Structure formats: C-alpha cells, structure tokens
Amino acid sequence: MKGRKGIENPAFVPSSPDAPRRSSASPSHVEVSALATNTQRADSQPQESQEPQKSPEPLLPPATPPGAQERAGPESLSEFEEGPCGWGSFQPRCLQRCNTPQGFLLHYCLLALSQGVVVNGLVNISISTIEKRYEMKSSLTGLISSSYDISFCLLSLFVSFFGERGHKPRWLAFASFMIGLGALVFSLPKFFSGKYQLGSLFEDTCLTTRNRTSCTSSSSSLSSYLYVFILGQLLLGTGGTPLYTLGTAFIDDSVPTHKSSLYIGIGYSMSILGPAIGYVLGGQLLTLYIDVGMGESIDIAEDDPRWLGAWWIGFLVSWLFAWSLIIPFSCFPKHLPGTAKIQDGKTSQTHQNKSSSLKHTDENFGKSFKDFPAALKNLMRNTVFMCLVVSTSSEALVTTGFATFLPKFIENQFGLSSSFAATLGGAVLIPGAALGQILGGVLVSKFKMACKNTMKFALLTSMVALVLSFVFLYANCENEPFAGVSESYNGTGELGNLTAPCNADCNCMRSYYYPLCGGNGVQYFSPCFAGCKSSISKSKSKVYYNCSCIERKTEITPTAASSGFEAKAGKCETRCKHLPIFLGIFFVTVIFTFMAGTPITVSILRCVDQRQRALALGIQFMLLRLLGTIPGPIIFGVTIDSTCILWDINECGIKGACWMYDNIKMAHMLVAICVTCKVITISFNGLAVFLYKPPPVGTNVSFQNQKAVVTAVSLECDLNKSRSEG
C-alpha cells in the first residue's frame, strides 16, 4: 500500500447514521492484482460514494464464504484466535457464559476496582499513619505516593507495544498478580517492625514547669522501611499498566464501536469508585488499634494523639481479592467469540495526513523491538492524537490537584475539621467523577457519534466546566479572627507573634497545633497559647477553663456539671454560609469535567492506526502522568503554600506545615490554575477537531492481515453483500 493516495491501515468505526456504511472498497485503498486495479481505477471511485451497490465488479479470486480465507492463513490463525473459555482441553460449559464482552467487562471492572481501592484509596488514607509509625517526613511519604506513577511511566510504552499483538487477557492475569503482590509487599512492614510502643501523653494546657525541648536531630531505623513501601508501589504500577492500556484495547476489539464508549466508560467509572471504597474501608479499619489481634489491651481512646489505626488490614484483603481474579482472566481466549464479525462491520476513521500513515504493511510489524522506534515516531507525528494527549494531560493536572487539596480548601474556607472536610470532598468528587464517566460513555454510545463528533462533544463539556469553575470566586470566605495572627491578645502582643504577655510563662510549643475557640469568638493556636490552666472532657468535646488570654472576671472551678466555659476544642464556627451552594455547583463541575474523559479515550482509539491503539494509550497515560498527575499536586501544593500566613516552626527553627491560609488569596489562586488548565484543554481539543481529516467514505481494513490477497477477499465479500442488498 505504500505510496498510494488512500489510507493504509486505519482504525475501525461502526456502521451507523454518523459513520458511512461499509461498501465495496476503493482501489486507492487496497492492493490487488494489476488487472483488478486497472479495471477499478477507471470508474469505481466516482460511483462508490454515490451508489455503492452499482460499483463495477473487479476481477477477484473465486467466491468464498465471507472471512473464510481471512482466517485460513497461518498468520491469521496466530493473530486472531477466537476460542472457548478454559485452559487447554479443559473447557467447562459453565464458563462459556462468561466468554462474552459482558463477562470480560465484569472482571475488568473488578480488577479496576481493586486497583483503585489500593492505589488511590488505602495508600492515601494510610499515609499519615505510616508517617507517625515509621517516623518519616512528608517528603518521603510523597516519594511513596509518586512511585506508582514512576513505575507506570517507565513501563507503559513497552507493555502496550508488545502486548498489542499478544494475549491481552493473560496480560490482565499478570496485572492481577502484580497488583495483589504490590498490596502484599506494602503491608509487610507491619509484620517486621514489631509492636507499636506508646509514648507519654502530651499535656496541652499552660504549664509553667514545662521543660523546653532542645533541638536534636535523630534518625530511626524504622524509616528504612521506606524502600519496602516504594517497592510495593512500583509493583502496583507494574500491574496498573496493562489494565488501562491493553484492557481498554481488548474491550474496543470485542464490541461494536458505538458500544465501545459505554463499556469503556463503565470500566473507568469503577476505577473512580475504587478510591471511595478504599477511603471508607480504610477509615473504618483505622478505628481499630494498629496491633489488633496481638492480644494486647490498651487504655487509650481513638481521639488520643498517640492512637494509630490498623492501616495494614485493607492491603491484605486487596491482595487476596486481586489474586482471585488471576484464574478468570487466564481462561479467556485471545479474542472473544464473534470478534471477527464485529470487526467486519467496522470502517476506518484514522486521522489522515502524510506523517501519520503507517508505512509498514508487514503483518509481523510490532512483534520485534526494532519496530518500536518506528511505531513510536508514527504516533508522535499524528497531530490529532498529540493534541488529544495534551488536552487530557492538562485536565489531569487539575483533577489530581483538586483530588489532593479539595479537602484542605473546604477545611480552611468553611472552618471544618479535617475529617469532615475530607468526607465532603470525597462525597463530591467520587460520585461526580464516576457519574461523568458513565454519562459521557452513554451519550456517545446512544447517539453513535463518529470520531469528530465525539471530540466536539468533549469540547462542549470542557467549555461548560470552564464556566462553572468560577464557583471558587463565589465560595471564598474571609478568615475568622485568630489570636496572634489577625487579632491581638486583648490589645497586647504583636500580630504575627503567637506569644504575648498573657502566655509568656506557659512555655508553649509552636509545633503542637491544637486549635480551640474562645467564648469571645476568637480562635487560638492551642490551649497553651490561650493560657488555659484546666480542662475537662465532655461527651462530644473538651472544654477549657481559667484561660489567662481570654478576659473573664471570675475564676471557674471545672466540674462535670459546669455549663459555662472559656474555650472549647476545635475551630470557631465560620460565618460563611456558602458551603451548600459551593458543593452543589462544584459537583456539577466535576460531572462535566469527567464527561469528556471517555469520549477523549474513544477518539484516541479511533484516530490512530488499528495496530497501534494499545501503544497510543500507553503514550497517553505516560504523558498524562508526566505532564498531569505527577506535577499537578506539586503545582497545587506550591500555589496553596504561597497563601500561608501561619507556619509551623519547630524548636530547630525549621519550617513545617502551614496552619493557616489567606482564604481570599487561596480561592483566587485556585481559580487561576483551573482556568489556565481549562483553556489549554479547550484549545488543544478544538485544534484536534480542526486538524482531524477522516478517511474517504467507505474505507475499511482487514482486522487480522494487511496483505493484498486478504484485502482482496475482503473486497469480494463487500461486493457479495452489496449485490445481495441490491
């Protein structure tokens, strides 16, 4: 086919009202015998687009049943193996009920669910506990979190390139094994680090006899378990690579194109629901003591700062669940029954330009590593594909940034606790993202959108999300009064200094942040900085009395029956009432943002060569991580830190976490990031729509072989169909 005017090996699209019905192929699209080519070249092309049934008959091989010769050659047999579900000669009849696209989708969803539970659920919710138990800095735990993306980036290209021509269900069996193994390895430090030793309880009230903590740097052997956690994440990344590249390509192979978006949307939505299940499961397990089951009784409650939960149990459950999927995936055939018939009904919508056409027509192309550079170069020069990849990467930067820092935004803007803010953030992000993925897939499937219409749909949803993203400007709330930061200590002290004459003798530690709200409506850094000398625990919260920094005329003797108090634990209630409206609008914003996810994935599968779909997904996910998910949290973190007005500074003078932010500035900065990324997304999505050039009407390719004789047989089958329909 090299040097022809038409396309050479495009992807497939279904026969639908939006996509042209497959008819007899033009001679500019296939290579047959010289006589057949000359016969067609005279008058076939002009008539084909008008009346496909009246195309003149070229000279062809003897008539054969449709697809018979296509599956006859040894290349076809090795490349296109439809078969029963089972292992070798063991093929139970009961398993054949699962040997369908729906059966494969079920197991794909379960694997995507387990991957999401571990990687984006259990790992994230366990990070703070791991920091305390193994005495790690946040920078080290950040390295643990990013190890998954590093592994994915390193392997995605190679796995997708070699797996495209391989047995994809067995690759997913391998993915199940690696995800389970990664979860198991991640839990191992619990069993080798011994029992957790409780320290002494820190007294948070004002003590004039408190000893000043000296600045000492100590290193613990527990931090060496960092490498075990990183290894677990690397194994999880190895398992996630074939799941989202080869698994998606296999689904696209097995269903008609107008249903592909629905199946992919359902699969991707399960990977989004996984983190929600992981957070719920992990949150419940953290209410159990870390050494549960070791026969050790403890006398501390869950609200004690020394409490550590059983973070490791969820990883063991995920290990067993992931490994239970190895056997089901290993029994699927290389291609599901009926795949050949489905592919026979598809036409091409590969983007057409001189640089994106695949020049290799050898059926063995892609089986050797030496073909990798040529295949990679071909995809990188596909302008539509690269525009879509940049578009998704920009969107990923925003989504991962908000997934990481939305709870912090809600906590600071509306004065909520960290746990409740995280619950609200998850309640908005997870259902909204899952609903958006499914809706996007359903709408593309229902209206049978062709490639260009799919990209236009994604462009429209991104524009709506851009308009809705300005909700952050509406949600911004002014900071509540904070003693020593925005409010003085009853007219004493200086702004920017937490120490004042009323607490100078308390020897307070600035590294211990335990906010409380005074009866005067002012928030204090800790009971010590408020000068509180006594406290009592009530049913729901702890209250403090005799606070020297809070004006009160009479001294109170704390009793259980006391109704009056000077301060209570926790932040002061915010006067900002925009939370319900903000959550509602942001929920809709998340839906429209993720509605573009499935259509963009389907567009990528359509605009690249049939044999390069898995590699295209590999490139997409690699760049998506390099340009989106890895720098996203970093950019958001640096931006949010720039709005900090109260830092944690320890005894050594080292700056730690931020305790208080400028709410107005934070809202404006987040809007600036969001709008910038949305504009990039819309620009490259619109550029992809503008640059996209569909192939000529009626173009089709053979699914399993690119040789001229096979294409000629396909051409004959098309003519037989045309004559029977005519």
XYZ file of C-alpha atoms in Angstrom:
726
model
C 0.000 0.000 0.000
C 2.982 2.272 0.269
C 2.744 5.304 -1.911
C -0.984 5.030 -2.528
C -3.218 8.037 -2.242
C -5.635 6.446 0.229
C -5.131 5.169 3.742
C -3.064 2.153 4.603
C -4.028 0.666 7.964
C -6.609 2.738 9.799
C -8.735 2.006 12.858
C -12.341 0.905 12.637
C -15.634 2.680 13.108
C -19.117 1.116 13.193
C -21.763 1.328 10.529
C -24.079 3.946 11.946
C -26.055 7.019 10.896
C -22.993 9.127 11.714
C -20.420 6.841 10.143
C -20.602 5.738 6.491
C -21.848 2.230 5.828
C -19.168 -0.129 4.638
C -19.362 -0.772 0.897
C -17.053 -2.088 -1.793
C -13.579 -0.715 -1.174
C -11.964 1.777 -3.488
C -8.902 0.636 -5.432
C -6.977 3.518 -3.887
C -7.365 1.792 -0.560
C -6.153 -1.762 -1.249
C -3.596 -3.618 -3.316
C -4.872 -6.423 -5.502
C -3.754 -7.856 -8.783
C -2.726 -5.422 -11.521
C -5.682 -6.316 -13.717
C -8.170 -5.788 -10.922
C -6.591 -2.478 -10.034
C -6.662 -1.220 -13.620
C -10.266 -2.295 -14.056
C -11.402 -0.441 -10.956
C -9.267 2.634 -11.409
C -11.264 3.760 -14.433
C -14.684 4.176 -12.922
C -15.049 2.722 -9.438
C -14.128 5.701 -7.280
C -16.596 8.310 -8.581
C -19.568 5.940 -8.351
C -18.756 4.478 -4.949
C -19.680 7.441 -2.833
C -22.949 7.891 -4.697
C -24.286 4.346 -5.252
C -22.261 1.634 -3.560
C -24.382 -1.193 -4.982
C -23.648 -0.257 -8.596
C -19.866 -0.376 -8.393
C -18.361 -2.300 -11.334
C -17.103 -5.766 -10.423
C -13.329 -6.158 -10.414
C -11.552 -9.383 -11.194
C -11.366 -11.325 -7.953
C -10.448 -14.773 -6.683
C -13.183 -17.428 -6.700
C -16.069 -16.735 -4.417
C -15.675 -17.951 -0.856
C -17.711 -17.542 2.292
C -17.090 -14.160 3.923
C -13.969 -14.198 6.020
C -13.117 -17.788 5.232
C -9.779 -17.115 3.581
C -9.050 -14.362 6.061
C -8.890 -16.914 8.822
C -7.231 -19.612 6.794
C -3.612 -18.480 6.709
C -1.176 -19.279 9.497
C -0.685 -15.590 10.178
C -4.398 -15.147 10.703
C -4.699 -18.148 12.980
C -1.927 -16.937 15.245
C -3.154 -13.371 15.194
C -6.871 -13.928 15.566
C -7.681 -16.738 17.943
C -11.349 -16.891 18.825
C -11.954 -19.731 21.175
C -13.845 -21.110 24.141
C -13.215 -20.116 27.730
C -10.960 -22.513 29.585
C -7.456 -23.890 29.960
C -6.253 -26.128 27.141
C -8.623 -29.066 26.735
C -10.431 -28.245 29.977
C -13.331 -26.072 28.789
C -16.337 -26.430 31.107
C -19.649 -25.451 29.610
C -20.498 -23.246 32.590
C -17.518 -20.993 31.830
C -18.782 -20.226 28.332
C -21.450 -17.963 29.811
C -18.644 -15.603 30.801
C -16.977 -15.788 27.386
C -18.706 -12.596 26.251
C -17.879 -8.882 26.278
C -20.150 -8.508 29.306
C -18.309 -11.282 31.147
C -14.936 -9.753 30.403
C -16.182 -6.277 31.382
C -17.319 -7.655 34.754
C -13.864 -8.988 35.583
C -12.214 -5.851 34.164
C -14.367 -3.725 36.483
C -13.446 -5.864 39.484
C -9.739 -5.509 38.718
C -10.054 -1.748 38.132
C -11.980 -1.535 41.397
C -9.298 -3.388 43.363
C -6.556 -1.249 41.792
C -8.410 1.941 42.716
C -9.068 0.703 46.259
C -5.363 0.104 46.892
C -3.560 2.828 44.919
C -5.880 5.807 45.319
C -7.763 4.749 48.437
C -5.859 2.732 51.022
C -2.447 4.225 50.252
C -3.680 7.810 50.536
C -5.640 7.304 53.738
C -2.778 5.359 55.363
C -0.022 7.870 54.581
C -0.442 9.935 57.762
C -0.455 6.793 59.923
C 2.640 5.471 58.156
C 4.382 8.817 58.747
C 3.825 8.548 62.504
C 4.524 4.838 62.863
C 7.725 4.760 60.820
C 8.883 8.289 61.691
C 9.030 9.617 58.138
C 8.917 13.141 56.802
C 6.150 14.207 54.448
C 8.678 14.491 51.635
C 9.469 10.784 52.000
C 5.827 9.738 52.034
C 5.355 11.916 48.967
C 8.003 9.795 47.271
C 5.976 6.716 48.204
C 2.868 8.168 46.565
C 4.677 9.112 43.358
C 6.420 5.719 42.989
C 3.297 4.303 41.344
C 3.343 6.942 38.627
C 7.083 6.471 38.104
C 6.622 2.746 37.518
C 3.678 3.361 35.194
C 5.634 5.874 33.109
C 8.651 3.589 32.729
C 6.647 0.551 31.637
C 3.573 1.867 29.810
C 5.211 2.201 26.377
C 6.844 -1.220 26.360
C 3.886 -3.122 27.838
C 1.419 -1.514 25.428
C 3.705 -2.053 22.407
C 4.412 -5.740 22.958
C 1.018 -6.519 24.469
C -0.903 -5.241 21.436
C -0.034 -8.376 19.439
C -0.112 -10.658 22.467
C -2.750 -12.411 24.540
C -4.360 -9.451 26.292
C -6.463 -11.384 28.871
C -3.308 -13.144 30.052
C -1.637 -9.776 30.392
C -4.514 -8.798 32.682
C -3.977 -12.005 34.659
C -0.401 -10.801 35.087
C -1.768 -7.406 36.158
C -3.936 -9.101 38.800
C -0.886 -10.930 40.117
C 1.240 -7.773 40.310
C -1.491 -5.667 41.953
C -2.008 -8.362 44.577
C 1.729 -8.756 45.105
C 2.165 -4.996 45.444
C -0.577 -4.828 48.089
C 1.038 -7.698 49.983
C 4.515 -6.140 49.905
C 3.089 -2.777 51.032
C 1.716 -4.417 54.207
C 4.921 -6.297 55.104
C 6.498 -3.577 57.311
C 3.724 -4.170 59.828
C 4.901 -7.745 60.402
C 8.618 -6.970 60.677
C 8.640 -3.737 62.667
C 7.387 -5.175 65.956
C 4.716 -3.811 68.272
C 3.912 -0.140 68.429
C 5.253 1.489 71.602
C 3.054 4.187 73.127
C 4.778 7.391 74.173
C 3.809 9.639 77.052
C 0.756 11.844 76.646
C 1.472 15.467 75.831
C -0.076 17.995 78.196
C -1.720 20.728 76.132
C -2.566 23.233 78.882
C -0.451 26.032 80.310
C 2.352 24.641 82.478
C 4.949 26.945 83.983
C 7.101 23.937 84.882
C 7.249 22.513 81.359
C 10.785 21.752 80.225
C 11.844 23.306 76.956
C 12.564 20.734 74.277
C 16.064 21.077 72.914
C 16.834 20.975 69.225
C 18.057 17.453 68.476
C 18.203 15.573 65.223
C 17.575 11.862 65.478
C 17.328 9.131 62.940
C 15.281 5.982 63.360
C 15.809 2.569 61.843
C 12.083 2.452 61.181
C 12.494 4.902 58.306
C 14.387 2.227 56.363
C 11.012 0.600 55.655
C 10.572 3.405 53.152
C 12.138 1.185 50.498
C 9.616 -1.588 51.146
C 6.734 0.827 50.637
C 8.332 2.124 47.434
C 8.758 -1.446 46.163
C 5.089 -2.118 46.824
C 4.099 0.970 44.848
C 6.387 0.008 41.964
C 4.733 -3.416 41.789
C 1.287 -1.791 41.865
C 2.331 0.467 38.985
C 3.515 -2.567 37.028
C 0.076 -4.118 37.462
C -1.808 -0.965 36.551
C -0.026 -0.527 33.220
C -1.674 -3.377 31.228
C -5.011 -2.718 32.931
C -5.568 0.710 31.381
C -3.804 0.129 28.059
C -4.289 -3.467 26.922
C -7.546 -3.954 28.809
C -9.113 -0.919 27.168
C -7.886 -2.009 23.719
C -9.330 -5.512 24.248
C -12.746 -4.071 25.110
C -12.608 -1.939 21.971
C -11.815 -5.057 19.934
C -14.720 -7.050 21.313
C -17.698 -4.706 20.899
C -19.115 -2.548 18.074
C -17.676 0.927 18.041
C -20.893 2.646 19.092
C -20.936 0.460 22.225
C -17.234 0.799 22.945
C -17.647 4.157 24.689
C -20.303 2.721 27.003
C -18.139 -0.244 28.026
C -15.023 1.888 28.493
C -16.992 4.456 30.497
C -18.298 1.771 32.843
C -14.803 0.334 33.290
C -13.237 3.714 34.009
C -16.019 4.641 36.426
C -15.186 1.583 38.520
C -11.584 2.771 38.806
C -13.011 6.013 40.206
C -15.340 4.262 42.646
C -12.383 2.237 43.899
C -10.859 5.133 45.871
C -14.233 5.801 47.520
C -14.405 2.199 48.714
C -10.771 2.418 49.764
C -11.424 5.519 51.850
C -14.482 4.009 53.527
C -12.745 0.678 54.175
C -9.520 2.320 55.326
C -11.366 4.790 57.526
C -13.204 2.010 59.308
C -10.022 -0.022 59.760
C -8.242 2.986 61.266
C -10.739 2.839 64.126
C -9.106 -0.471 65.114
C -5.861 -0.326 67.064
C -2.734 -0.920 64.969
C -1.773 -4.085 66.851
C -5.255 -5.587 66.863
C -5.200 -9.371 67.160
C -1.953 -9.480 69.156
C -3.708 -9.894 72.476
C -2.539 -6.541 73.840
C -5.007 -4.414 75.779
C -4.733 -0.639 75.538
C -6.257 2.144 77.587
C -6.197 4.993 75.051
C -9.124 6.261 73.014
C -9.258 7.000 69.317
C -9.040 10.755 69.876
C -5.718 10.358 71.697
C -2.852 11.836 69.602
C -0.865 8.621 70.187
C -3.539 6.438 68.570
C -2.597 4.614 65.381
C -5.099 2.569 63.379
C -4.796 -0.824 61.688
C -3.803 0.543 58.288
C -2.425 -2.802 57.053
C -5.576 -4.943 57.077
C -7.051 -3.405 53.930
C -3.930 -4.264 51.922
C -4.184 -7.935 52.886
C -7.843 -8.017 51.817
C -6.950 -6.376 48.488
C -4.091 -8.857 47.973
C -6.458 -11.840 48.238
C -9.135 -10.177 46.100
C -6.730 -9.257 43.285
C -5.223 -12.743 43.185
C -8.698 -14.272 42.980
C -9.004 -12.634 39.515
C -5.911 -14.357 38.087
C -7.772 -17.573 37.222
C -10.774 -15.887 35.500
C -8.544 -13.721 33.278
C -6.290 -16.639 32.360
C -9.209 -18.642 30.970
C -10.328 -16.036 28.418
C -9.261 -16.676 24.787
C -7.074 -14.314 22.823
C -10.216 -12.891 21.199
C -13.813 -13.343 22.287
C -16.192 -15.286 20.013
C -17.780 -13.004 17.442
C -14.917 -10.533 17.329
C -14.247 -11.232 13.635
C -17.862 -10.499 12.738
C -17.822 -7.296 14.783
C -14.620 -6.115 13.148
C -16.031 -6.976 9.727
C -18.757 -4.362 10.314
C -16.370 -1.529 11.129
C -14.998 1.195 8.893
C -11.959 3.384 9.357
C -11.734 6.846 10.873
C -7.975 7.070 11.294
C -6.718 10.624 11.014
C -5.266 11.111 7.537
C -2.081 13.028 6.821
C 1.252 12.262 5.255
C 3.093 11.919 8.523
C 0.583 9.766 10.396
C 0.081 6.976 7.864
C 1.663 3.726 8.922
C 4.175 2.746 6.267
C 4.656 -0.794 7.443
C 2.304 -3.313 5.890
C 4.153 -6.405 7.096
C 1.877 -8.474 9.300
C 4.849 -9.121 11.604
C 5.304 -5.418 12.295
C 5.206 -4.822 16.033
C 6.486 -8.221 17.096
C 10.118 -7.113 17.298
C 11.674 -4.423 19.455
C 13.319 -2.926 16.373
C 9.843 -1.803 15.226
C 9.301 0.158 18.453
C 11.022 3.423 17.373
C 9.144 3.487 14.048
C 5.799 2.863 15.753
C 6.518 5.494 18.394
C 7.569 8.054 15.795
C 4.451 7.387 13.742
C 2.179 8.121 16.694
C 4.109 11.166 17.846
C 3.666 12.693 14.376
C -0.103 12.188 14.474
C -1.123 15.768 15.235
C -4.697 14.962 16.264
C -3.525 12.261 18.657
C -0.925 14.530 20.258
C -3.462 17.346 20.669
C -5.821 14.984 22.481
C -2.999 13.753 24.722
C -2.026 17.298 25.736
C -5.698 18.059 26.334
C -6.139 15.107 28.702
C -2.838 15.853 30.461
C -3.914 19.414 31.221
C -7.218 18.150 32.551
C -5.441 15.514 34.655
C -3.320 18.223 36.274
C -6.469 19.946 37.541
C -8.325 16.809 38.619
C -5.407 15.309 40.571
C -4.658 18.666 42.137
C -8.213 19.033 43.395
C -8.389 15.382 44.447
C -5.394 16.084 46.694
C -6.207 19.552 48.012
C -10.001 19.979 47.811
C -10.421 18.797 51.437
C -7.811 21.379 52.535
C -9.680 24.107 50.623
C -13.011 23.171 52.232
C -11.399 22.881 55.670
C -9.861 26.359 55.559
C -12.619 28.212 53.714
C -15.500 26.929 55.834
C -13.760 26.216 59.165
C -14.429 22.465 59.218
C -12.438 19.641 60.755
C -10.009 17.745 58.539
C -12.004 14.511 58.688
C -15.338 16.148 57.861
C -13.769 18.204 55.057
C -12.270 15.026 53.584
C -15.671 13.322 53.791
C -17.393 16.193 51.981
C -14.647 16.341 49.349
C -14.931 12.632 48.671
C -18.733 12.828 48.576
C -18.495 15.416 45.789
C -15.503 14.187 43.776
C -16.044 10.423 43.662
C -19.756 10.221 42.682
C -19.408 13.199 40.347
C -16.415 11.720 38.539
C -18.000 8.271 38.218
C -21.300 9.728 37.003
C -19.476 11.904 34.484
C -17.526 8.958 33.044
C -20.682 6.871 32.647
C -22.756 9.727 31.198
C -20.066 10.540 28.667
C -19.915 6.931 27.523
C -23.705 6.554 27.407
C -24.270 9.700 25.325
C -21.536 8.861 22.813
C -22.954 5.336 22.516
C -26.613 6.395 22.294
C -26.066 8.945 19.537
C -23.446 6.739 17.798
C -21.060 9.649 17.465
C -18.305 9.422 14.895
C -14.766 10.426 15.806
C -15.112 14.136 15.027
C -18.467 14.438 16.767
C -17.000 12.702 19.815
C -14.228 15.286 20.006
C -16.786 18.096 19.602
C -18.807 16.626 22.468
C -15.714 16.592 24.706
C -15.001 20.193 23.687
C -18.522 21.261 24.677
C -18.373 19.625 28.114
C -14.980 21.234 28.799
C -16.401 24.666 27.962
C -19.269 24.162 30.404
C -16.803 23.035 33.092
C -14.708 26.168 32.460
C -17.675 28.453 33.112
C -18.653 26.546 36.260
C -15.113 26.606 37.659
C -15.542 30.266 38.632
C -17.582 28.977 41.597
C -14.393 29.279 43.686
C -14.663 33.064 43.498
C -18.151 32.853 44.965
C -17.096 30.406 47.690
C -14.226 32.445 49.152
C -14.737 33.449 52.774
C -12.750 35.836 54.937
C -10.588 34.398 57.699
C -12.037 34.196 61.187
C -10.242 36.188 63.949
C -7.079 34.359 65.056
C -5.151 35.496 68.125
C -1.620 36.498 67.291
C -2.246 36.388 63.530
C -5.149 38.659 62.639
C -6.288 39.585 66.153
C -4.363 40.798 69.191
C -4.459 39.211 72.644
C -6.895 41.636 74.258
C -4.868 44.534 72.964
C -1.499 43.053 73.938
C 1.167 41.317 71.895
C 2.040 41.816 68.260
C 0.390 40.483 65.112
C 2.476 37.696 63.620
C 3.670 36.543 67.051
C 1.737 33.873 68.956
C 3.481 34.696 72.236
C 2.048 37.518 74.318
C 2.386 38.627 77.947
C -0.653 36.508 78.905
C 1.035 33.242 77.843
C 4.707 34.088 78.121
C 5.162 31.900 81.237
C 3.417 28.829 79.764
C 6.427 27.585 77.763
C 4.154 26.734 74.812
C 5.365 24.692 71.863
C 4.567 26.103 68.457
C 4.974 22.637 66.897
C 1.840 21.437 68.739
C -1.220 22.763 66.889
C -4.477 22.074 68.691
C -6.953 24.846 67.798
C -9.646 25.945 70.182
C -12.349 28.577 70.044
C -12.691 31.109 72.833
C -16.008 32.290 74.181
C -15.173 35.677 72.675
C -15.292 34.236 69.147
C -11.524 34.368 68.672
C -9.574 31.270 67.646
C -6.364 30.292 69.440
C -3.409 28.183 68.306
C -3.611 25.804 71.278
C -4.928 25.728 74.858
C -1.426 26.631 75.991
C -1.267 29.788 73.873
C -4.720 30.717 75.188
C -3.268 30.464 78.707
C -5.779 27.799 79.804
C -4.781 26.082 83.054
C -7.508 23.455 83.432
C -9.770 21.348 81.261
C -12.466 18.714 81.405
C -13.650 16.238 78.800
C -17.335 16.211 77.979
C -19.318 13.830 75.801
C -18.516 15.430 72.471
C -15.620 17.802 73.045
C -13.053 19.022 75.520
C -13.611 22.368 77.239
C -11.053 24.621 78.933
C -11.203 26.995 81.896
C -9.167 29.736 83.567
C -7.575 30.948 80.326
C -5.383 33.979 81.025
C -5.555 35.235 77.409
C -9.363 35.271 77.399
C -10.821 38.003 79.560
C -13.083 36.737 82.342
C -13.866 38.409 85.613
C -14.246 35.370 87.882
C -12.253 32.163 88.083
C -14.155 28.960 87.290
C -13.644 25.671 89.087
C -14.110 22.956 86.425
C -16.722 20.302 87.221
C -18.649 17.870 85.078
C -21.803 19.886 85.689
C -20.288 23.216 84.695
C -22.235 24.892 81.931
C -20.011 27.907 81.389
C -16.568 27.685 79.848
C -13.999 29.954 78.362
C -12.935 27.893 75.345
C -13.748 24.629 73.623
C -11.626 22.364 71.451
C -11.855 22.864 67.707
C -12.073 25.756 65.303
C -14.631 28.501 65.646
C -17.729 28.107 63.533
C -17.439 30.092 60.346
C -19.888 32.821 59.467
C -19.607 31.835 55.813
C -22.814 30.155 54.632
C -21.867 29.375 51.028
C -20.911 25.728 51.592
C -24.106 24.011 50.286
C -24.195 26.146 47.121
C -20.462 25.641 46.551
C -20.714 21.854 46.888
C -23.715 21.712 44.551
C -22.103 23.764 41.774
C -18.749 22.029 42.180
C -20.491 18.639 41.905
C -21.921 19.669 38.522
C -18.484 20.976 37.511
C -16.922 17.592 38.285
C -19.596 15.813 36.230
C -18.957 17.934 33.140
C -15.187 17.664 33.613
C -15.248 13.864 33.631
C -17.881 13.619 30.898
C -15.068 14.397 28.470
C -12.882 11.533 29.735
C -14.476 8.596 27.935
C -15.106 10.486 24.642
C -11.450 11.552 24.505
C -10.289 7.964 25.092
C -12.607 6.732 22.325
C -11.356 9.483 19.996
C -7.766 8.387 20.613
C -8.682 4.790 19.764
C -10.313 5.952 16.521
C -7.780 8.460 15.240
C -4.758 6.121 15.349
C -3.849 3.026 13.388
C -5.659 -0.178 14.339
C -2.460 -1.956 15.325
C -1.259 0.943 17.463
C -4.221 1.539 19.752
C -2.618 -0.014 22.829
C 0.636 1.850 22.224
C -1.355 5.069 21.774
C -2.977 4.507 25.169
C 0.467 3.779 26.609
C 1.796 7.102 25.298
C -1.308 8.876 26.547
C -1.012 7.533 30.092
C 2.741 8.136 30.191
C 2.429 11.791 29.147
C -0.698 12.172 31.272
C 1.398 11.287 34.303
C 4.492 13.233 33.278
C 2.507 16.383 32.451
C -0.553 15.939 34.660
C -0.809 13.647 37.665
C 2.821 13.997 38.823
C 3.239 17.807 38.589
C -0.435 18.503 39.421
C -0.268 18.036 43.213
C 3.146 19.739 43.259
C 1.854 22.850 41.440
C -1.268 22.981 43.619
C 0.811 22.482 46.768
C 3.270 25.261 45.926
C 0.417 27.593 44.985
C -1.508 26.919 48.184
C 1.649 27.276 50.300
C 2.174 30.732 48.793
C -1.038 31.828 50.548
C 0.125 30.652 54.005
C 0.082 33.223 56.813
C 0.999 30.960 59.779
C 3.723 28.311 59.518
C 4.679 25.533 61.886
C 8.230 26.274 63.084
C 9.827 23.715 65.408
C 12.455 24.174 68.108
C 15.212 23.965 65.493
C 13.679 26.807 63.518
C 12.742 24.516 60.633
C 9.551 25.421 58.807
C 6.998 22.613 58.673
C 3.321 22.512 57.722
C 1.092 25.538 57.268
C -1.549 26.060 59.945
C -3.476 28.955 58.428
C -4.030 30.338 54.924
C -5.301 33.561 53.407
C -8.685 32.290 52.223
C -9.352 35.024 49.658
C -5.928 34.672 48.064
C -6.217 30.861 48.028
C -9.542 30.985 46.175
C -8.177 33.376 43.566
C -5.033 31.299 43.006
C -7.025 28.075 42.543
C -9.307 29.772 40.032
C -6.249 30.993 38.122
C -4.810 27.452 37.893
C -8.146 25.923 36.976
C -8.953 28.458 34.266
C -5.445 28.247 32.785
C -5.592 24.452 32.504
C -9.147 24.509 31.173
C -8.153 26.982 28.471
C -5.258 24.707 27.472
C -7.626 21.728 27.389
C -10.192 23.537 25.246
C -7.540 24.969 22.909
C -5.921 21.626 22.116
C -9.275 19.865 21.936
C -10.503 22.458 19.456
C -7.258 22.166 17.499
C -7.769 18.402 17.274
C -11.271 18.953 15.831
C -9.889 21.450 13.321
C -6.968 19.268 12.191
C -8.850 15.977 12.008
C -9.189 14.570 8.489
C -11.338 11.437 8.184
C -10.526 8.823 5.541
C -12.506 8.609 2.285
C -16.077 7.354 2.508
C -16.434 3.600 2.885
C -12.823 2.815 3.736
C -12.342 -0.485 5.531
C -9.412 -2.642 6.521
C -8.864 -6.267 7.375
C -8.627 -6.778 11.101
C -6.072 -9.508 11.150
C -3.929 -9.235 7.998
C -2.760 -6.424 5.761
C -1.641 -8.486 2.745
C -3.162 -7.848 -0.658
C -4.768 -11.273 -1.042
C -6.625 -10.897 2.265
C -7.784 -7.422 1.387
C -8.944 -8.690 -1.974
C -11.059 -11.330 -0.258
C -12.497 -8.650 1.986
C -13.286 -6.621 -1.121
C -15.056 -9.584 -2.678
C -17.115 -10.117 0.463
C -18.192 -6.493 0.333
C -19.321 -6.864 -3.278
C -21.270 -10.006 -2.438
C -23.026 -8.104 0.341
C -23.739 -5.179 -1.964
C -25.244 -7.453 -4.627
C -27.408 -9.260 -2.085
C -28.642 -5.960 -0.655
C -29.223 -4.566 -4.116
